[in-house]
PDB file of C-alpha atoms in Angstrom:
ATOM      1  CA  UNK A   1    -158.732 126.052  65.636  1.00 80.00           C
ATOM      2  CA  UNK A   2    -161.991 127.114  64.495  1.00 83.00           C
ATOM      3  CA  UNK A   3    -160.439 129.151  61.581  1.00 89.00           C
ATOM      4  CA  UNK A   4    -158.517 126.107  60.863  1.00 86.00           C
ATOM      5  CA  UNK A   5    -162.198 123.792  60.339  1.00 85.00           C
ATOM      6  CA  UNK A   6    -163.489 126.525  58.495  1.00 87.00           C
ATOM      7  CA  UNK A   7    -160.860 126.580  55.647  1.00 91.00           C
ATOM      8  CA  UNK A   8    -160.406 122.801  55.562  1.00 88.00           C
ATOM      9  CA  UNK A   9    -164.701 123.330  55.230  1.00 87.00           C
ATOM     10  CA  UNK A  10    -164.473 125.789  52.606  1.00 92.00           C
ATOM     11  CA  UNK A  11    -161.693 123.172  50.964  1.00 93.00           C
ATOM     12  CA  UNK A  12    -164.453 121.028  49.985  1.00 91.00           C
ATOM     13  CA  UNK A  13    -163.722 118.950  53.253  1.00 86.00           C
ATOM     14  CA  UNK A  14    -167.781 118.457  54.461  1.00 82.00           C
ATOM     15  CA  UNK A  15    -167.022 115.795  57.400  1.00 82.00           C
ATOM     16  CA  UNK A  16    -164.635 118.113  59.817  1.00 82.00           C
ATOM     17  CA  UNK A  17    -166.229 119.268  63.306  1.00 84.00           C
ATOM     18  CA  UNK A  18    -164.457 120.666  65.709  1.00 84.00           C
ATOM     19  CA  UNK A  19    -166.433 119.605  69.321  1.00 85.00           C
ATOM     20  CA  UNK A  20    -166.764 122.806  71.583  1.00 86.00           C
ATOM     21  CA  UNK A  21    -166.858 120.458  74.884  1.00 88.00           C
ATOM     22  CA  UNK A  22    -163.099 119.869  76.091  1.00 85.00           C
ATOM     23  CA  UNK A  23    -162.926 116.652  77.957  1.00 82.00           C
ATOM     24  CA  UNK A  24    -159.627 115.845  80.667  1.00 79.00           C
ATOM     25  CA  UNK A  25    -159.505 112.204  79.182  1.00 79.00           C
ATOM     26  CA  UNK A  26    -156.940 110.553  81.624  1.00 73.00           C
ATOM     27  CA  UNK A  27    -155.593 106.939  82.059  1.00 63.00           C
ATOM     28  CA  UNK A  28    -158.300 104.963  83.175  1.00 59.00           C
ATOM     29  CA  UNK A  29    -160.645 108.016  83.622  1.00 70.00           C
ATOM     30  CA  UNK A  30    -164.164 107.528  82.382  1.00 75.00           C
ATOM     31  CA  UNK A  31    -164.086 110.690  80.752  1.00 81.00           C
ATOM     32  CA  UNK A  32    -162.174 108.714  77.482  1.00 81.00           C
ATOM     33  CA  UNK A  33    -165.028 106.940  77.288  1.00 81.00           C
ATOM     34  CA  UNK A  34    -167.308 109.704  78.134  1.00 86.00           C
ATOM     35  CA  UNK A  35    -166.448 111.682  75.183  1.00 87.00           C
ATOM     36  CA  UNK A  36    -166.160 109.377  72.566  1.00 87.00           C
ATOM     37  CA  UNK A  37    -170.145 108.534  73.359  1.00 90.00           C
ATOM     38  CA  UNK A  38    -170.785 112.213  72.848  1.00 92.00           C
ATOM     39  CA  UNK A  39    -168.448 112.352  69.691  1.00 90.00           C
ATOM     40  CA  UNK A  40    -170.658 109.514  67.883  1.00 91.00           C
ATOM     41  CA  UNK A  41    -173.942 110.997  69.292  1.00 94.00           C
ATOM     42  CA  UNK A  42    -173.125 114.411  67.674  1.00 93.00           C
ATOM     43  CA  UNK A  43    -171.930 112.790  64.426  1.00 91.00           C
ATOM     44  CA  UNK A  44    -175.363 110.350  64.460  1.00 92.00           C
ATOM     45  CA  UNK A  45    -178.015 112.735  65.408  1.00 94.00           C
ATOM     46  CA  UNK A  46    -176.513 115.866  65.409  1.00 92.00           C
ATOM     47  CA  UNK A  47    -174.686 116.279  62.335  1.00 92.00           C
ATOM     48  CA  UNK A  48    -176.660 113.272  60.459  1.00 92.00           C
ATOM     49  CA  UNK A  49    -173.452 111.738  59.851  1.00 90.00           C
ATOM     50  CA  UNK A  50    -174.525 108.186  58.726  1.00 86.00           C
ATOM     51  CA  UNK A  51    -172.283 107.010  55.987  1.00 84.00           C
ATOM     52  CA  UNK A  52    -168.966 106.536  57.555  1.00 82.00           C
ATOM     53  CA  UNK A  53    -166.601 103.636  57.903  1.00 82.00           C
ATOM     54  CA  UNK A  54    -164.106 104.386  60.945  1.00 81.00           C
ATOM     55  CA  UNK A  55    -163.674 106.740  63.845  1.00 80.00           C
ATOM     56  CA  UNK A  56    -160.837 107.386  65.035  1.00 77.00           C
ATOM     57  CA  UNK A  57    -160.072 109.275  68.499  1.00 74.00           C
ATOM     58  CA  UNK A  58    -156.487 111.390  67.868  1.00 70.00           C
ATOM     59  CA  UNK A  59    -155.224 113.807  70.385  1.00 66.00           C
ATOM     60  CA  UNK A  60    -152.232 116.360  69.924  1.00 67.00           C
ATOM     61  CA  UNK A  61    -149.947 113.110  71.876  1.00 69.00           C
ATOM     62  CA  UNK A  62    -151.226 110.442  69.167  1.00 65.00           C
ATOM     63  CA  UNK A  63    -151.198 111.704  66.042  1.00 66.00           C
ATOM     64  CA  UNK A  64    -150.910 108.891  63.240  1.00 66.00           C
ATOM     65  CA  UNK A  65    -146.917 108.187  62.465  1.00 76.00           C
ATOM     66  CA  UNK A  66    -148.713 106.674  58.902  1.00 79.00           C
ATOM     67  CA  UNK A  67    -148.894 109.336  55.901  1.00 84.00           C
ATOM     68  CA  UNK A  68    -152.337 109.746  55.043  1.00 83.00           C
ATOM     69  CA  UNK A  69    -152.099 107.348  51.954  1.00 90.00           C
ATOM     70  CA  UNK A  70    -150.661 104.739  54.137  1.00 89.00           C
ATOM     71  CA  UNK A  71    -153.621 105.182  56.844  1.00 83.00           C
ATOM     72  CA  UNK A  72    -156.209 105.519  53.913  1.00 86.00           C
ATOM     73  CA  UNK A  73    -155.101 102.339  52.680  1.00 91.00           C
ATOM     74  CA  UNK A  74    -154.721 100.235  56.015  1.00 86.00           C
ATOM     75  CA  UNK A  75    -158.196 101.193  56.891  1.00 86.00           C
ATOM     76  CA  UNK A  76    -159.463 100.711  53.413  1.00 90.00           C
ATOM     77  CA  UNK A  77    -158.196  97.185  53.744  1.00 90.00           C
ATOM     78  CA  UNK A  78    -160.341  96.832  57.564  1.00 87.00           C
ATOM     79  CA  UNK A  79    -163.949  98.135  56.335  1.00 85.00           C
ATOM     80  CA  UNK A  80    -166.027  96.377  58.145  1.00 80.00           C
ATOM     81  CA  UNK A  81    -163.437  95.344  60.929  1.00 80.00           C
ATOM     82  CA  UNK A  82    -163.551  96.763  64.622  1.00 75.00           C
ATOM     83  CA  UNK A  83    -159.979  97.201  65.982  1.00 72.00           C
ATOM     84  CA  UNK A  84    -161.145  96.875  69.890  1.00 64.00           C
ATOM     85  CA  UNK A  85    -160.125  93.355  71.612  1.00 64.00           C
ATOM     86  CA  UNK A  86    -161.119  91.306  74.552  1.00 64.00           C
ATOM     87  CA  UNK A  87    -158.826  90.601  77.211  1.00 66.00           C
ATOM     88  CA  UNK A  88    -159.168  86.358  76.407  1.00 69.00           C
ATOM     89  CA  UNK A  89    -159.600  84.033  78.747  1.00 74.00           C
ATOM     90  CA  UNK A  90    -157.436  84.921  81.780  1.00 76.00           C
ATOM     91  CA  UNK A  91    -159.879  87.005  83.609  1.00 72.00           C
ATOM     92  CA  UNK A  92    -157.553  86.906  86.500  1.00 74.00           C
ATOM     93  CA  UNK A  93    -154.747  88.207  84.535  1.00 76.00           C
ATOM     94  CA  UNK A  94    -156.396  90.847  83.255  1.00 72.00           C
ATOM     95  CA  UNK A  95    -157.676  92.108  86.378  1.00 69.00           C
ATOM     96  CA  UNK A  96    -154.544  92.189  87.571  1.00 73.00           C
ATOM     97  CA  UNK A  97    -153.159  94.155  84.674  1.00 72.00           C
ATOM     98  CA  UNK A  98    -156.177  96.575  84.110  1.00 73.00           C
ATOM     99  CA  UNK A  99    -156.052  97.555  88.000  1.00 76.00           C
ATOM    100  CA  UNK A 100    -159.518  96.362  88.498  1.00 76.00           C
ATOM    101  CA  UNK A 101    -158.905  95.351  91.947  1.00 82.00           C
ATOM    102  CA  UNK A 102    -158.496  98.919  93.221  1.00 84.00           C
ATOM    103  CA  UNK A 103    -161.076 101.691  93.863  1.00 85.00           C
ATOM    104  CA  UNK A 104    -160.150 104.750  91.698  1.00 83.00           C
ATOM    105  CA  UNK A 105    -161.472 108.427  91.724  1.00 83.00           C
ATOM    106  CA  UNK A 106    -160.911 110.567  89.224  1.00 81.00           C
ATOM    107  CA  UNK A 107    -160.728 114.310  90.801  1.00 82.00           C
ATOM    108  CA  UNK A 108    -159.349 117.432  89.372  1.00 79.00           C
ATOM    109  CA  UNK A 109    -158.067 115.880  86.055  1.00 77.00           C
ATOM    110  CA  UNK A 110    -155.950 113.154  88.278  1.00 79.00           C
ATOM    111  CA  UNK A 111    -156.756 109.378  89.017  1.00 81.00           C
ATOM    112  CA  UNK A 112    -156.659 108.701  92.062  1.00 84.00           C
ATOM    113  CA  UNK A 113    -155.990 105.290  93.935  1.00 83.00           C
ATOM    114  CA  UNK A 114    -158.205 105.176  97.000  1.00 89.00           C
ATOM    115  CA  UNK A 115    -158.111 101.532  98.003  1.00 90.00           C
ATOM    116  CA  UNK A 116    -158.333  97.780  97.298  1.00 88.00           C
ATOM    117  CA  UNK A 117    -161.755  96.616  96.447  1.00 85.00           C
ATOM    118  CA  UNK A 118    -163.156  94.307  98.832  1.00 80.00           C
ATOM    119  CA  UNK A 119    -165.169  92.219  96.312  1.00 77.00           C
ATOM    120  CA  UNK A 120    -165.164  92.559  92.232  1.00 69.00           C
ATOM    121  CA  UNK A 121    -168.419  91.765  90.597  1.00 67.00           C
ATOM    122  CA  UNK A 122    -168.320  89.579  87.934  1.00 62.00           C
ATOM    123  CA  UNK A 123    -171.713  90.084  86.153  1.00 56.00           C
ATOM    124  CA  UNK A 124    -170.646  93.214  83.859  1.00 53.00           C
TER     125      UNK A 124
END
């Protein structure tokens, strides 16, 4: 993979980093969210990466069924846009759907469901 960064590099390609930290991100595991706060502090402080538009988290399972033209000019169309949603205004609902009524763990790359809260706070 690393010879694969360096030739897209040496392509003229300046804004390719390969992070060296792998990260178990898991359905509902913290570590998704985890890692993409390390990916934008490495890009803002570490690689001085300041003049960007999007970032966009793709694993080996997600890889964008758009050509690169197509992507290119969907996003180009969004600048200034952030594709992340609330849930509305069915807070029960979405409780319910999200699982938030449950203790988790996450433990050896695995979520695990441990119990049914006993209260939810609601001051997040």
């Amino acid at each position: 993979m690393k010879e694969l960064v360096a030739a897209v590099q040496k392509a003229g390609y300046k804004n390719v980093y390969l992070m060296e930290k792998r990260y178990a991100t898991i359905w509902a595991g913290a570590t998704l969210l985890s890692m993409i706060l390390e990916v934008l502090k490495t890009a803002l402080y570490t690689l001085n990466w300041n003049s960007w538009d999007f970032m966009l988290n793709l694993s080996e399972s997600n890889f964008p069924i758009l050509s690169m033209v197509e992507l290119e000019f969907h996003l180009a169309k969004s600048k200034g846009r952030i594709f992340l949603g609330n849930h509305g205004y069915d807070t029960a609902r979405f409780i319910q759907k999200q699982g938030l009524e449950y203790v988790f763990m996450q433990c050896e790359n695995r979520m695990w469901l441990l119990m049914k809260r006993l209260t939810i706070c609601f001051s997040l």
